[in-house]
Amino acid sequence: MMRTRLYEQVAGHISSWIGDNGLRAGDRLPPERELAQRLGVSRATLSQALVALEVIGAVEVRHGDGTVVTTGHGQSTRIVEAIRSHADRLPEIIETRDALETKIASLAAARRTDDDLARIDDALTFMEADIEAGGRGVEGDERFHGAVTTASHSLLLARLMDEISDLIRETRLESLGQPGRPQDSLAGHRAIAEAIRAGDPAAASAAMHAHVVMVSDVALLREQP
């Protein structure tokens, strides 16, 4: 039987703490430093556990407003099992995303219009501003990949991406919750955008593949001590 990883245990403790203290949807959790002290864990482990809870819809991390309990918390009674189920399907999600988005980037480099490039640039600017303000860049990341998909001018690929959008959002939340990852992700986006602007399908495909590989290095797939 697979042993429970530390962040999974902490996520379970947080969920129990929420229930024991009668918190409801919309209520805020204590600041991370305070919560880490109460639970006797490091800030890094607590942050990872909160990301895992956000991925399964039990909490929502709001920039400037802290971590808020969601309506989904009451539905996630078996927290560790829900987190592990998500982790189990991550490799397949990442594999599918890599296959679709590397092709999409290649097509975008060959087919992009000036309007497409403007949308891509707007997404980069939005993400950069969010990160500089202390956010994780989740919406900007979503906008960027959406703009690249639009630039591919492939209705079927766009439909396929839409079909797995919820699964991709899970990996996006997990990836951008890693320390330093928002800045790295933004740099990857810029490399993709540069190749698309240059009209170089091979370079765009390679840049997208490198980006997906980088963002797929997530803590939920790594063993914890």
Short mmCIF file of C-alpha atoms in Angstrom, two decimals:
data_model
loop_
_atom_site.label_atom_id
_atom_site.label_comp_id
_atom_site.label_asym_id
_atom_site.label_seq_id
_atom_site.Cartn_x
_atom_site.Cartn_y
_atom_site.Cartn_z
CA MET A 1 0.00 0.00 0.00
CA MET A 2 1.32 3.43 -0.93
CA ARG A 3 2.33 5.42 2.12
CA THR A 4 0.65 8.76 2.69
CA ARG A 5 2.93 11.60 1.71
CA LEU A 6 3.49 14.46 4.13
CA TYR A 7 1.57 17.09 2.19
CA GLU A 8 -1.36 14.64 1.90
CA GLN A 9 -1.38 14.21 5.68
CA VAL A 10 -1.25 17.98 6.16
CA ALA A 11 -4.09 18.49 3.67
CA GLY A 12 -6.15 16.06 5.72
CA HIS A 13 -5.28 17.93 8.92
CA ILE A 14 -6.30 21.24 7.33
CA SER A 15 -9.61 19.74 6.22
CA SER A 16 -10.24 18.40 9.72
CA TRP A 17 -9.32 21.79 11.20
CA ILE A 18 -11.83 23.48 8.90
CA GLY A 19 -14.55 21.10 10.05
CA ASP A 20 -13.62 21.24 13.73
CA ASN A 21 -13.73 25.05 13.71
CA GLY A 22 -17.03 25.22 11.89
CA LEU A 23 -15.73 27.09 8.85
CA ARG A 24 -18.14 27.37 5.95
CA ALA A 25 -17.88 28.33 2.29
CA GLY A 26 -16.51 31.86 2.03
CA ASP A 27 -14.69 31.77 5.38
CA ARG A 28 -10.98 32.51 5.35
CA LEU A 29 -8.26 30.31 6.77
CA PRO A 30 -5.65 31.89 9.05
CA PRO A 31 -2.52 33.30 7.34
CA GLU A 32 -0.11 30.58 6.19
CA ARG A 33 2.50 31.39 8.84
CA GLU A 34 -0.05 31.10 11.63
CA LEU A 35 -1.65 27.95 10.22
CA ALA A 36 1.76 26.30 9.77
CA GLN A 37 2.56 26.99 13.43
CA ARG A 38 -0.78 25.59 14.57
CA LEU A 39 -0.25 22.40 12.58
CA GLY A 40 3.45 22.14 13.42
CA VAL A 41 4.65 21.95 9.81
CA SER A 42 6.90 24.01 7.55
CA ARG A 43 5.50 26.82 5.39
CA ALA A 44 6.64 24.91 2.29
CA THR A 45 4.71 21.76 3.21
CA LEU A 46 1.65 23.79 4.20
CA SER A 47 1.74 25.68 0.89
CA GLN A 48 1.92 22.41 -1.02
CA ALA A 49 -1.02 21.00 0.94
CA LEU A 50 -3.09 24.11 0.25
CA VAL A 51 -2.37 23.83 -3.48
CA ALA A 52 -3.47 20.20 -3.38
CA LEU A 53 -6.71 21.23 -1.64
CA GLU A 54 -7.22 23.97 -4.22
CA VAL A 55 -6.73 21.52 -7.07
CA ILE A 56 -9.53 19.25 -5.79
CA GLY A 57 -11.78 22.25 -5.19
CA ALA A 58 -11.82 22.28 -1.39
CA VAL A 59 -10.33 25.77 -1.03
CA GLU A 60 -9.56 28.75 -3.25
CA VAL A 61 -6.39 30.83 -2.95
CA ARG A 62 -7.26 34.45 -3.72
CA HIS A 63 -4.54 37.02 -4.27
CA GLY A 64 -4.85 39.66 -1.58
CA ASP A 65 -7.61 37.80 0.24
CA GLY A 66 -5.90 34.65 1.51
CA THR A 67 -7.20 31.09 1.35
CA VAL A 68 -10.98 30.73 1.35
CA VAL A 69 -13.09 27.63 1.99
CA THR A 70 -15.26 26.72 -1.02
CA THR A 71 -18.57 24.91 -1.41
CA GLY A 72 -16.55 21.95 -2.69
CA HIS A 73 -14.96 21.31 0.69
CA GLY A 74 -17.95 19.51 2.12
CA GLN A 75 -18.00 17.21 -0.89
CA SER A 76 -14.37 16.17 -0.43
CA THR A 77 -14.79 14.03 2.67
CA ARG A 78 -11.98 11.69 1.66
CA ILE A 79 -9.33 14.33 1.10
CA VAL A 80 -6.28 12.09 0.76
CA GLU A 81 -8.07 9.80 -1.69
CA ALA A 82 -9.21 12.77 -3.79
CA ILE A 83 -5.70 14.21 -3.92
CA ARG A 84 -4.17 10.85 -4.78
CA SER A 85 -6.74 10.29 -7.54
CA HIS A 86 -5.74 13.62 -9.04
CA ALA A 87 -2.03 12.78 -8.79
CA ASP A 88 -2.63 9.40 -10.45
CA ARG A 89 -4.12 10.99 -13.56
CA LEU A 90 -1.59 13.82 -13.83
CA PRO A 91 0.86 11.95 -16.10
CA GLU A 92 -1.87 11.20 -18.64
CA ILE A 93 -3.13 14.80 -18.58
CA ILE A 94 0.40 16.10 -19.13
CA GLU A 95 1.04 13.59 -21.93
CA THR A 96 -2.15 14.65 -23.71
CA ARG A 97 -1.44 18.33 -23.20
CA ASP A 98 2.05 17.94 -24.63
CA ALA A 99 0.74 16.14 -27.73
CA LEU A 100 -1.95 18.74 -28.43
CA GLU A 101 -0.16 21.95 -27.52
CA THR A 102 3.11 21.25 -29.34
CA LYS A 103 1.08 20.77 -32.53
CA ILE A 104 -1.00 23.85 -31.77
CA ALA A 105 2.15 25.97 -31.32
CA SER A 106 3.53 24.71 -34.60
CA LEU A 107 0.34 25.62 -36.45
CA ALA A 108 0.18 28.99 -34.70
CA ALA A 109 3.64 29.86 -36.00
CA ALA A 110 2.52 29.05 -39.54
CA ARG A 111 -0.95 30.64 -39.42
CA ARG A 112 -0.89 33.50 -36.88
CA THR A 113 -2.27 36.88 -37.85
CA ASP A 114 -1.40 40.30 -36.45
CA ASP A 115 -4.52 40.10 -34.27
CA ASP A 116 -3.38 36.72 -32.95
CA LEU A 117 0.02 38.15 -32.04
CA ALA A 118 -1.66 41.09 -30.28
CA ARG A 119 -3.76 38.68 -28.16
CA ILE A 120 -0.66 36.69 -27.26
CA ASP A 121 1.19 39.87 -26.25
CA ASP A 122 -1.80 41.05 -24.19
CA ALA A 123 -1.81 37.74 -22.32
CA LEU A 124 1.91 38.04 -21.58
CA THR A 125 1.45 41.60 -20.30
CA PHE A 126 -1.48 40.55 -18.12
CA MET A 127 0.42 37.61 -16.62
CA GLU A 128 3.54 39.71 -15.97
CA ALA A 129 1.51 42.38 -14.16
CA ASP A 130 -0.22 39.78 -11.99
CA ILE A 131 3.08 38.15 -11.00
CA GLU A 132 4.69 41.50 -10.24
CA ALA A 133 1.72 42.27 -7.97
CA GLY A 134 2.36 39.04 -6.05
CA GLY A 135 -0.09 36.76 -7.85
CA ARG A 136 0.60 33.39 -9.44
CA GLY A 137 -0.38 34.34 -12.98
CA VAL A 138 -3.05 31.64 -13.29
CA GLU A 139 -5.47 33.70 -15.41
CA GLY A 140 -2.65 35.11 -17.55
CA ASP A 141 -1.37 31.58 -18.15
CA GLU A 142 -4.83 30.51 -19.23
CA ARG A 143 -5.17 33.52 -21.51
CA PHE A 144 -1.80 32.88 -23.13
CA HIS A 145 -2.48 29.25 -23.98
CA GLY A 146 -5.95 30.22 -25.18
CA ALA A 147 -4.45 32.89 -27.47
CA VAL A 148 -1.95 30.40 -28.91
CA THR A 149 -4.75 27.90 -29.52
CA THR A 150 -6.78 30.58 -31.30
CA ALA A 151 -3.72 31.44 -33.42
CA SER A 152 -3.53 27.84 -34.64
CA HIS A 153 -6.82 28.35 -36.51
CA SER A 154 -7.76 24.71 -35.95
CA LEU A 155 -11.35 24.37 -34.75
CA LEU A 156 -10.97 20.69 -33.93
CA LEU A 157 -7.79 21.13 -31.87
CA ALA A 158 -9.43 24.05 -30.08
CA ARG A 159 -12.43 21.83 -29.31
CA LEU A 160 -10.16 19.11 -27.95
CA MET A 161 -8.38 21.63 -25.74
CA ASP A 162 -11.74 22.84 -24.48
CA GLU A 163 -12.72 19.26 -23.65
CA ILE A 164 -9.75 18.89 -21.28
CA SER A 165 -9.71 22.49 -20.03
CA ASP A 166 -10.80 21.56 -16.50
CA LEU A 167 -8.06 18.94 -16.25
CA ILE A 168 -5.49 21.41 -17.56
CA ARG A 169 -6.63 23.96 -14.99
CA GLU A 170 -5.84 21.43 -12.27
CA THR A 171 -2.26 21.06 -13.55
CA ARG A 172 -2.01 24.85 -13.97
CA LEU A 173 -2.94 25.48 -10.34
CA GLU A 174 -0.53 22.81 -9.14
CA SER A 175 2.36 24.01 -11.31
CA LEU A 176 1.98 27.74 -10.59
CA GLY A 177 1.80 26.94 -6.88
CA GLN A 178 5.46 25.82 -6.94
CA PRO A 179 8.01 28.36 -5.62
CA GLY A 180 9.44 30.46 -8.46
CA ARG A 181 7.30 28.71 -11.07
CA PRO A 182 5.22 31.72 -12.21
CA GLN A 183 8.37 33.56 -13.36
CA ASP A 184 9.71 30.43 -15.07
CA SER A 185 6.38 29.86 -16.78
CA LEU A 186 6.30 33.45 -18.04
CA ALA A 187 9.80 33.01 -19.48
CA GLY A 188 8.64 29.86 -21.25
CA HIS A 189 5.67 31.74 -22.68
CA ARG A 190 7.93 34.43 -24.04
CA ALA A 191 10.07 31.84 -25.82
CA ILE A 192 6.96 30.32 -27.40
CA ALA A 193 5.66 33.74 -28.43
CA GLU A 194 8.99 34.68 -29.98
CA ALA A 195 9.00 31.52 -32.13
CA ILE A 196 5.39 32.10 -33.19
CA ARG A 197 6.14 35.72 -34.07
CA ALA A 198 9.15 34.57 -36.11
CA GLY A 199 6.93 32.17 -38.05
CA ASP A 200 9.10 29.18 -37.09
CA PRO A 201 6.88 26.11 -36.55
CA ALA A 202 9.73 23.82 -35.44
CA ALA A 203 11.00 26.32 -32.88
CA ALA A 204 7.48 27.00 -31.60
CA SER A 205 6.81 23.29 -31.19
CA ALA A 206 10.13 22.78 -29.37
CA ALA A 207 9.52 25.77 -27.10
CA MET A 208 6.04 24.53 -26.21
CA HIS A 209 7.32 21.02 -25.51
CA ALA A 210 10.05 22.40 -23.24
CA HIS A 211 7.46 24.53 -21.46
CA VAL A 212 5.05 21.64 -20.86
CA VAL A 213 7.90 19.47 -19.58
CA MET A 214 8.96 22.23 -17.19
CA VAL A 215 5.48 22.93 -15.82
CA SER A 216 4.81 19.19 -15.44
CA ASP A 217 7.54 18.97 -12.79
CA VAL A 218 5.08 19.21 -9.92
CA ALA A 219 5.34 18.20 -6.30
CA LEU A 220 2.27 15.95 -6.47
CA LEU A 221 4.32 13.56 -8.62
CA ARG A 222 7.33 13.54 -6.33
CA GLU A 223 7.80 11.42 -3.25
CA GLN A 224 8.00 13.46 -0.06
CA PRO A 225 10.04 12.57 3.00
#
